[in-house]
mmCIF file of C-alpha atoms and ligand atoms in Angstrom:
data_model
loop_
_atom_site.group_PDB
_atom_site.id
_atom_site.type_symbol
_atom_site.label_atom_id
_atom_site.label_comp_id
_atom_site.label_asym_id
_atom_site.label_seq_id
_atom_site.Cartn_x
_atom_site.Cartn_y
_atom_site.Cartn_z
ATOM 1 C CA MET J 1 -1.446 26.282 -3.905
ATOM 2 C CA ALA J 2 -2.709 25.462 -0.413
ATOM 3 C CA ASP J 3 -0.232 26.177 2.366
ATOM 4 C CA ASN J 4 0.723 22.650 3.440
ATOM 5 C CA SER J 5 3.999 23.675 5.067
ATOM 6 C CA ALA J 6 2.580 23.246 8.563
ATOM 7 C CA ARG J 7 1.869 19.542 7.839
ATOM 8 C CA HIS J 8 4.874 17.437 8.752
ATOM 9 C CA ILE J 9 4.930 14.259 6.678
ATOM 10 C CA LEU J 10 7.235 11.250 7.050
ATOM 11 C CA LEU J 11 7.635 8.952 4.028
ATOM 12 C CA THR J 12 9.195 5.563 4.862
ATOM 13 C CA GLY J 13 10.512 3.417 2.035
ATOM 14 C CA ALA J 14 11.478 6.658 0.306
ATOM 15 C CA SER J 15 14.251 4.969 -1.701
ATOM 16 C CA GLY J 16 11.887 2.378 -3.232
ATOM 17 C CA ALA J 17 10.132 2.784 -6.589
ATOM 18 C CA LEU J 18 6.917 4.304 -5.181
ATOM 19 C CA GLY J 19 8.787 6.360 -2.585
ATOM 20 C CA ARG J 20 10.949 7.945 -5.279
ATOM 21 C CA MET J 21 7.845 8.743 -7.314
ATOM 22 C CA LEU J 22 5.995 10.280 -4.339
ATOM 23 C CA ALA J 23 8.838 12.226 -2.689
ATOM 24 C CA PRO J 24 9.202 15.052 -5.246
ATOM 25 C CA ARG J 25 5.423 15.342 -5.653
ATOM 26 C CA LEU J 26 4.879 15.693 -1.903
ATOM 27 C CA ALA J 27 7.612 18.307 -1.644
ATOM 28 C CA ALA J 28 6.198 20.222 -4.619
ATOM 29 C CA ALA J 29 2.756 20.166 -2.975
ATOM 30 C CA GLY J 30 4.287 22.162 -0.123
ATOM 31 C CA TYR J 31 4.278 19.622 2.730
ATOM 32 C CA ALA J 32 7.205 19.612 5.159
ATOM 33 C CA VAL J 33 8.654 16.264 4.051
ATOM 34 C CA ARG J 34 11.021 13.942 5.923
ATOM 35 C CA LEU J 35 12.168 10.925 3.912
ATOM 36 C CA SER J 36 13.474 7.714 5.428
ATOM 37 C CA ASP J 37 14.748 4.338 4.257
ATOM 38 C CA ILE J 38 17.209 1.654 5.325
ATOM 39 C CA VAL J 39 19.334 2.559 2.272
ATOM 40 C CA PRO J 40 20.355 6.060 1.094
ATOM 41 C CA PHE J 41 17.986 8.119 -1.063
ATOM 42 C CA PRO J 42 19.345 7.640 -4.601
ATOM 43 C CA ASP J 43 18.007 10.861 -6.158
ATOM 44 C CA PRO J 44 18.767 14.525 -5.494
ATOM 45 C CA LEU J 45 16.747 15.525 -2.405
ATOM 46 C CA PRO J 46 13.550 17.339 -3.390
ATOM 47 C CA GLN J 47 13.632 21.004 -2.382
ATOM 48 C CA GLY J 48 12.818 21.442 1.291
ATOM 49 C CA ALA J 49 12.885 17.684 2.059
ATOM 50 C CA SER J 50 15.272 15.994 4.498
ATOM 51 C CA PHE J 51 16.433 12.358 4.651
ATOM 52 C CA VAL J 52 17.155 10.170 7.696
ATOM 53 C CA GLN J 53 18.478 6.633 7.259
ATOM 54 C CA ALA J 54 16.735 4.215 9.648
ATOM 55 C CA ASP J 55 16.018 0.511 10.129
ATOM 56 C CA LEU J 56 12.294 -0.051 10.809
ATOM 57 C CA SER J 57 13.045 -2.976 13.108
ATOM 58 C CA ASP J 58 14.860 -0.603 15.503
ATOM 59 C CA ALA J 59 12.133 0.831 17.791
ATOM 60 C CA ALA J 60 14.260 3.732 19.034
ATOM 61 C CA ALA J 61 15.201 4.721 15.478
ATOM 62 C CA VAL J 62 11.538 4.620 14.411
ATOM 63 C CA ALA J 63 10.523 6.781 17.392
ATOM 64 C CA GLY J 64 13.246 9.220 16.311
ATOM 65 C CA ILE J 65 12.093 9.573 12.692
ATOM 66 C CA LEU J 66 8.501 10.172 13.841
ATOM 67 C CA ASP J 67 9.463 13.034 16.146
ATOM 68 C CA GLY J 68 7.311 16.071 15.228
ATOM 69 C CA ILE J 69 5.425 14.209 12.482
ATOM 70 C CA ASP J 70 1.666 14.669 11.828
ATOM 71 C CA CYS J 71 1.200 11.919 9.246
ATOM 72 C CA VAL J 72 3.342 8.914 8.260
ATOM 73 C CA LEU J 73 3.165 7.473 4.757
ATOM 74 C CA HIS J 74 4.418 3.955 5.424
ATOM 75 C CA PHE J 75 5.852 2.532 2.210
ATOM 76 C CA GLY J 76 8.863 0.885 3.890
ATOM 77 C CA GLY J 77 9.597 -2.824 4.275
ATOM 78 C CA VAL J 78 9.891 -5.795 1.928
ATOM 79 C CA SER J 79 7.640 -5.322 -1.131
ATOM 80 C CA VAL J 80 7.611 -8.828 -2.632
ATOM 81 C CA GLU J 81 7.187 -12.401 -1.422
ATOM 82 C CA LYS J 82 10.200 -13.556 0.658
ATOM 83 C CA PRO J 83 10.922 -16.199 3.328
ATOM 84 C CA PHE J 84 9.434 -15.379 6.740
ATOM 85 C CA ASP J 85 12.794 -14.517 8.337
ATOM 86 C CA GLN J 86 13.071 -11.580 5.918
ATOM 87 C CA ILE J 87 9.419 -10.491 6.195
ATOM 88 C CA MET J 88 9.392 -10.550 9.988
ATOM 89 C CA PRO J 89 11.822 -7.711 10.894
ATOM 90 C CA ALA J 90 10.863 -5.266 8.160
ATOM 91 C CA ASN J 91 7.117 -5.873 7.797
ATOM 92 C CA ILE J 92 5.909 -7.230 11.145
ATOM 93 C CA VAL J 93 8.257 -5.739 13.746
ATOM 94 C CA GLY J 94 8.698 -2.601 11.613
ATOM 95 C CA ILE J 95 5.037 -1.643 11.354
ATOM 96 C CA THR J 96 4.473 -2.465 15.012
ATOM 97 C CA ASN J 97 7.269 -0.044 15.949
ATOM 98 C CA LEU J 98 5.729 2.496 13.628
ATOM 99 C CA PHE J 99 2.224 2.323 15.155
ATOM 100 C CA GLU J 100 3.690 2.529 18.665
ATOM 101 C CA ALA J 101 5.578 5.678 17.673
ATOM 102 C CA ALA J 102 2.476 7.113 15.940
ATOM 103 C CA ARG J 103 0.512 6.573 19.130
ATOM 104 C CA LEU J 104 3.006 8.618 21.177
ATOM 105 C CA GLN J 105 3.176 11.285 18.476
ATOM 106 C CA LYS J 106 -0.608 11.368 17.857
ATOM 107 C CA ALA J 107 0.179 10.963 14.149
ATOM 108 C CA ARG J 108 -1.997 9.451 11.424
ATOM 109 C CA VAL J 109 -0.648 6.419 9.513
ATOM 110 C CA VAL J 110 -1.216 5.902 5.782
ATOM 111 C CA PHE J 111 -0.147 2.328 5.030
ATOM 112 C CA ALA J 112 0.837 0.935 1.640
ATOM 113 C CA SER J 113 -1.058 -2.339 2.028
ATOM 114 C CA SER J 114 -1.475 -4.749 -0.858
ATOM 115 C CA ASN J 115 -3.880 -6.873 -2.883
ATOM 116 C CA HIS J 116 -1.732 -9.822 -1.767
ATOM 117 C CA SER J 117 -3.649 -9.785 1.536
ATOM 118 C CA ILE J 118 -6.581 -11.177 -0.521
ATOM 119 C CA GLY J 119 -4.595 -12.755 -3.359
ATOM 120 C CA PHE J 120 -6.190 -16.221 -3.184
ATOM 121 C CA TYR J 121 -9.638 -15.065 -4.282
ATOM 122 C CA GLU J 122 -10.265 -16.212 -7.812
ATOM 123 C CA ARG J 123 -10.155 -13.630 -10.571
ATOM 124 C CA GLY J 124 -13.587 -12.238 -11.356
ATOM 125 C CA THR J 125 -14.831 -12.582 -7.752
ATOM 126 C CA MET J 126 -16.092 -9.162 -6.648
ATOM 127 C CA LEU J 127 -14.682 -8.209 -3.259
ATOM 128 C CA ASP J 128 -15.537 -5.698 -0.543
ATOM 129 C CA VAL J 129 -12.742 -4.681 1.830
ATOM 130 C CA ASP J 130 -14.401 -6.403 4.796
ATOM 131 C CA MET J 131 -14.353 -9.874 3.220
ATOM 132 C CA PRO J 132 -12.038 -12.428 4.904
ATOM 133 C CA TYR J 133 -8.325 -12.153 4.214
ATOM 134 C CA ARG J 134 -6.865 -14.732 1.826
ATOM 135 C CA PRO J 135 -3.142 -13.876 1.808
ATOM 136 C CA ASP J 136 -1.070 -15.444 -0.925
ATOM 137 C CA GLY J 137 2.202 -15.675 1.045
ATOM 138 C CA TYR J 138 4.144 -14.255 3.987
ATOM 139 C CA TYR J 139 4.246 -10.838 2.292
ATOM 140 C CA GLY J 140 0.438 -10.743 1.906
ATOM 141 C CA LEU J 141 0.072 -12.003 5.462
ATOM 142 C CA SER J 142 2.239 -9.116 6.693
ATOM 143 C CA LYS J 143 -0.054 -6.661 4.896
ATOM 144 C CA ALA J 144 -3.117 -8.212 6.546
ATOM 145 C CA TYR J 145 -1.277 -7.867 9.875
ATOM 146 C CA GLY J 146 -0.673 -4.158 9.186
ATOM 147 C CA GLU J 147 -4.347 -3.562 8.433
ATOM 148 C CA LEU J 148 -5.404 -5.401 11.607
ATOM 149 C CA LEU J 149 -2.788 -3.588 13.654
ATOM 150 C CA GLY J 150 -4.359 -0.344 12.444
ATOM 151 C CA ARG J 151 -7.781 -1.626 13.502
ATOM 152 C CA MET J 152 -6.506 -2.421 17.012
ATOM 153 C CA PHE J 153 -4.612 0.863 17.388
ATOM 154 C CA PHE J 154 -7.728 2.828 16.406
ATOM 155 C CA ASP J 155 -10.109 0.893 18.664
ATOM 156 C CA LYS J 156 -7.725 0.889 21.614
ATOM 157 C CA HIS J 157 -5.766 4.148 21.254
ATOM 158 C CA GLY J 158 -7.601 6.296 18.680
ATOM 159 C CA VAL J 159 -4.667 6.235 16.227
ATOM 160 C CA GLU J 160 -6.129 6.989 12.790
ATOM 161 C CA SER J 161 -4.968 4.997 9.773
ATOM 162 C CA VAL J 162 -5.769 4.734 6.088
ATOM 163 C CA HIS J 163 -4.816 1.411 4.481
ATOM 164 C CA ILE J 164 -4.341 1.586 0.722
ATOM 165 C CA ARG J 165 -4.772 -1.966 -0.585
ATOM 166 C CA ILE J 166 -2.576 -1.346 -3.616
ATOM 167 C CA GLY J 167 -3.104 -3.396 -6.774
ATOM 168 C CA SER J 168 -0.337 -2.869 -9.356
ATOM 169 C CA CYS J 169 1.059 0.646 -9.084
ATOM 170 C CA LEU J 170 3.010 1.181 -12.293
ATOM 171 C CA ALA J 171 3.568 3.980 -14.786
ATOM 172 C CA GLU J 172 1.639 1.897 -17.361
ATOM 173 C CA PRO J 173 -0.309 -1.401 -17.206
ATOM 174 C CA THR J 174 1.697 -4.144 -18.953
ATOM 175 C CA GLU J 175 -0.330 -7.405 -18.786
ATOM 176 C CA ALA J 176 -3.975 -8.595 -18.807
ATOM 177 C CA ARG J 177 -4.210 -8.806 -14.984
ATOM 178 C CA HIS J 178 -3.475 -5.079 -14.766
ATOM 179 C CA LEU J 179 -6.775 -4.326 -16.523
ATOM 180 C CA SER J 180 -8.271 -5.117 -13.104
ATOM 181 C CA THR J 181 -5.448 -4.205 -10.699
ATOM 182 C CA TRP J 182 -3.697 -1.127 -12.110
ATOM 183 C CA LEU J 183 -3.173 1.989 -9.997
ATOM 184 C CA SER J 184 -1.661 4.903 -11.907
ATOM 185 C CA HIS J 185 1.041 7.013 -10.293
ATOM 186 C CA ASP J 186 -1.210 10.079 -10.528
ATOM 187 C CA ASP J 187 -4.073 8.234 -8.786
ATOM 188 C CA LEU J 188 -1.738 7.040 -6.010
ATOM 189 C CA PHE J 189 -0.630 10.621 -5.422
ATOM 190 C CA ARG J 190 -4.273 11.799 -5.377
ATOM 191 C CA PHE J 191 -4.997 9.026 -2.910
ATOM 192 C CA VAL J 192 -2.114 9.898 -0.598
ATOM 193 C CA ARG J 193 -3.057 13.581 -0.589
ATOM 194 C CA ALA J 194 -6.676 12.756 0.238
ATOM 195 C CA ALA J 195 -5.514 10.503 3.080
ATOM 196 C CA ILE J 196 -3.238 13.214 4.504
ATOM 197 C CA ASP J 197 -5.750 16.043 4.130
ATOM 198 C CA ALA J 198 -9.001 14.326 5.261
ATOM 199 C CA PRO J 199 -10.148 15.931 8.526
ATOM 200 C CA VAL J 200 -11.201 12.568 10.014
ATOM 201 C CA THR J 201 -10.445 9.026 8.786
ATOM 202 C CA GLY J 202 -10.910 6.579 11.654
ATOM 203 C CA HIS J 203 -9.590 3.200 10.477
ATOM 204 C CA ALA J 204 -10.166 3.092 6.723
ATOM 205 C CA ILE J 205 -9.355 0.399 4.141
ATOM 206 C CA ILE J 206 -9.533 1.461 0.509
ATOM 207 C CA TRP J 207 -8.705 -0.360 -2.737
ATOM 208 C CA GLY J 208 -5.581 1.148 -4.253
ATOM 209 C CA ALA J 209 -6.711 0.958 -7.846
ATOM 210 C CA SER J 210 -7.585 3.338 -10.644
ATOM 211 C CA ALA J 211 -11.147 3.520 -12.014
ATOM 212 C CA ASN J 212 -10.611 0.306 -14.001
ATOM 213 C CA THR J 213 -13.567 -0.917 -16.058
ATOM 214 C CA ARG J 214 -12.632 -4.558 -15.278
ATOM 215 C CA SER J 215 -12.083 -4.063 -11.537
ATOM 216 C CA TRP J 216 -12.704 -6.949 -9.104
ATOM 217 C CA TRP J 217 -12.863 -4.563 -6.142
ATOM 218 C CA ASP J 218 -15.992 -2.942 -4.826
ATOM 219 C CA ALA J 219 -17.132 -1.388 -1.526
ATOM 220 C CA ASP J 220 -14.527 0.347 0.642
ATOM 221 C CA ASP J 221 -14.093 3.435 2.821
ATOM 222 C CA ARG J 222 -13.100 5.931 0.084
ATOM 223 C CA GLU J 223 -15.952 8.369 0.738
ATOM 224 C CA ARG J 224 -14.498 9.040 4.160
ATOM 225 C CA ILE J 225 -11.379 10.620 2.622
ATOM 226 C CA GLY J 226 -12.861 11.804 -0.682
ATOM 227 C CA TYR J 227 -10.647 9.631 -2.928
ATOM 228 C CA ALA J 228 -11.760 9.644 -6.559
ATOM 229 C CA PRO J 229 -9.456 7.883 -9.075
ATOM 230 C CA GLN J 230 -9.350 9.346 -12.563
ATOM 231 C CA ASP J 231 -7.361 6.883 -14.674
ATOM 232 C CA ASN J 232 -8.478 3.578 -16.213
ATOM 233 C CA ALA J 233 -6.335 0.660 -17.474
ATOM 234 C CA GLU J 234 -8.958 0.021 -20.165
ATOM 235 C CA ASN J 235 -7.291 2.697 -22.283
ATOM 236 C CA CYS J 236 -4.429 0.173 -22.759
ATOM 237 C CA ALA J 237 -6.664 -2.879 -23.332
ATOM 238 C CA ASP J 238 -5.779 -3.228 -27.018
ATOM 239 C CA LYS J 239 -2.085 -3.548 -26.137
ATOM 240 C CA ILE J 240 -2.261 -5.826 -23.076
ATOM 241 C CA ALA J 241 -5.492 -7.879 -22.970
ATOM 242 C CA ALA J 242 -3.806 -10.836 -24.666
ATOM 243 C CA ILE J 243 -0.656 -10.803 -22.495
ATOM 244 C CA ARG J 244 -0.896 -13.902 -20.239
ATOM 245 C CA THR J 245 1.735 -15.651 -18.145
ATOM 246 C CA GLY J 246 1.061 -19.231 -19.203
ATOM 247 C CA ASN J 247 0.966 -20.417 -15.560
ATOM 248 C CA ALA J 248 -2.434 -21.845 -14.476
ATOM 249 C CA VAL J 249 -2.129 -20.851 -10.800
ATOM 250 C CA THR J 250 -1.010 -17.328 -11.672
ATOM 251 C CA GLU J 251 -3.910 -16.907 -14.094
ATOM 252 C CA ARG J 252 -6.523 -18.311 -11.711
ATOM 253 C CA TYR J 253 -6.053 -16.013 -8.717
ATOM 254 C CA GLN J 254 -6.181 -12.266 -8.137
ATOM 255 C CA GLY J 255 -2.690 -12.214 -6.601
ATOM 256 C CA GLY J 256 -1.206 -13.581 -9.833
ATOM 257 C CA VAL J 257 2.397 -14.751 -9.715
ATOM 258 C CA PHE J 258 2.625 -14.357 -5.914
ATOM 259 C CA CYS J 259 0.096 -17.234 -5.634
ATOM 260 C CA ALA J 260 2.191 -19.485 -7.849
ATOM 261 C CA GLN J 261 5.398 -18.860 -5.873
ATOM 262 C CA ASP J 262 6.104 -22.004 -3.771
ATOM 263 C CA PHE J 263 2.552 -23.312 -4.491
ATOM 264 C CA SER J 264 2.309 -26.995 -3.543
ATOM 265 C CA ARG J 265 -1.419 -27.744 -3.036
ATOM 266 C CA GLU J 266 -2.523 -30.703 -5.142
ATOM 267 C CA GLU J 267 -5.756 -30.014 -6.999
ATOM 268 C CA PRO J 268 -8.351 -32.801 -6.876
HETATM 269 C C1 LIG L 301 2.640 -5.744 -4.712
HETATM 270 O O1 LIG L 301 2.228 -5.676 -3.551
HETATM 271 C C2 LIG L 301 4.082 -5.632 -5.035
HETATM 272 O O2 LIG L 301 4.773 -4.774 -4.134
HETATM 273 C C3 LIG L 301 4.342 -5.214 -6.454
HETATM 274 O O3 LIG L 301 5.687 -5.491 -6.751
HETATM 275 C C4 LIG L 301 3.409 -5.917 -7.457
HETATM 276 O O4 LIG L 301 3.737 -7.233 -7.570
HETATM 277 C C5 LIG L 301 1.963 -5.738 -7.030
HETATM 278 O O5 LIG L 301 1.760 -6.102 -5.689
HETATM 279 C C6 LIG L 301 0.972 -6.554 -7.893
HETATM 280 O O6 LIG L 301 0.209 -7.348 -7.342
HETATM 281 O O7 LIG L 301 0.960 -6.345 -9.107
#
């Protein structure tokens, strides 16, 4: 195993579903891991890892958890569509505090962005990462903000960031949409490792999806970090291809049910 112990990694959102999946894997890979979340870590601490409770909207607390860190894996914040007053502190103020702290620390940021930043493209439309944002709610808008914040912090301050535009990161795909959007846990871990270990990243945006046969997502910056997904939702097609939601808005757009939430546009 490579000696990763000199690499100090901070994982925010450690107590969430993806954080809990990543934490033991990162520790087992030998990185020096600091975990953080606004709520306690619910599992036994992985060997060698530490945990610091912190609120992302508190700039001083965020500066504190980044002290001595080389690379931040930013999985913290609200992870579903919510009213703006809930998105604002965690996802807008929080990531701004985080980039400011990364600038002082000269740390790289790996951001768990989301397909909901482009959720209003119709299903089947092939997208490159530089196509215009079409967020499907305040949550998706906050992810677009994070990606743009990374762009500004690289151009202005040289802070490197890798933005993983995650599709549906689940142990198994469970519905037809996932044939296009699924990201396996193993592929996310491969992705995160590549983003930590790449010698140079600049500002990179990469689709967070496995090698799905029915993908809607095309050109991105993956070659820069050497990310190569190995799983494919197609292996589950027989079980899930017929599983639909029954909602026309959900079925029409890439963002699925997030698009249908509070949807009030009248179709001609
Ligand atoms: C996300 O960004 C959410 O955090 C997750 O809960 C899923 O809904 C996922 O997107 C998805 O689009 O499937």
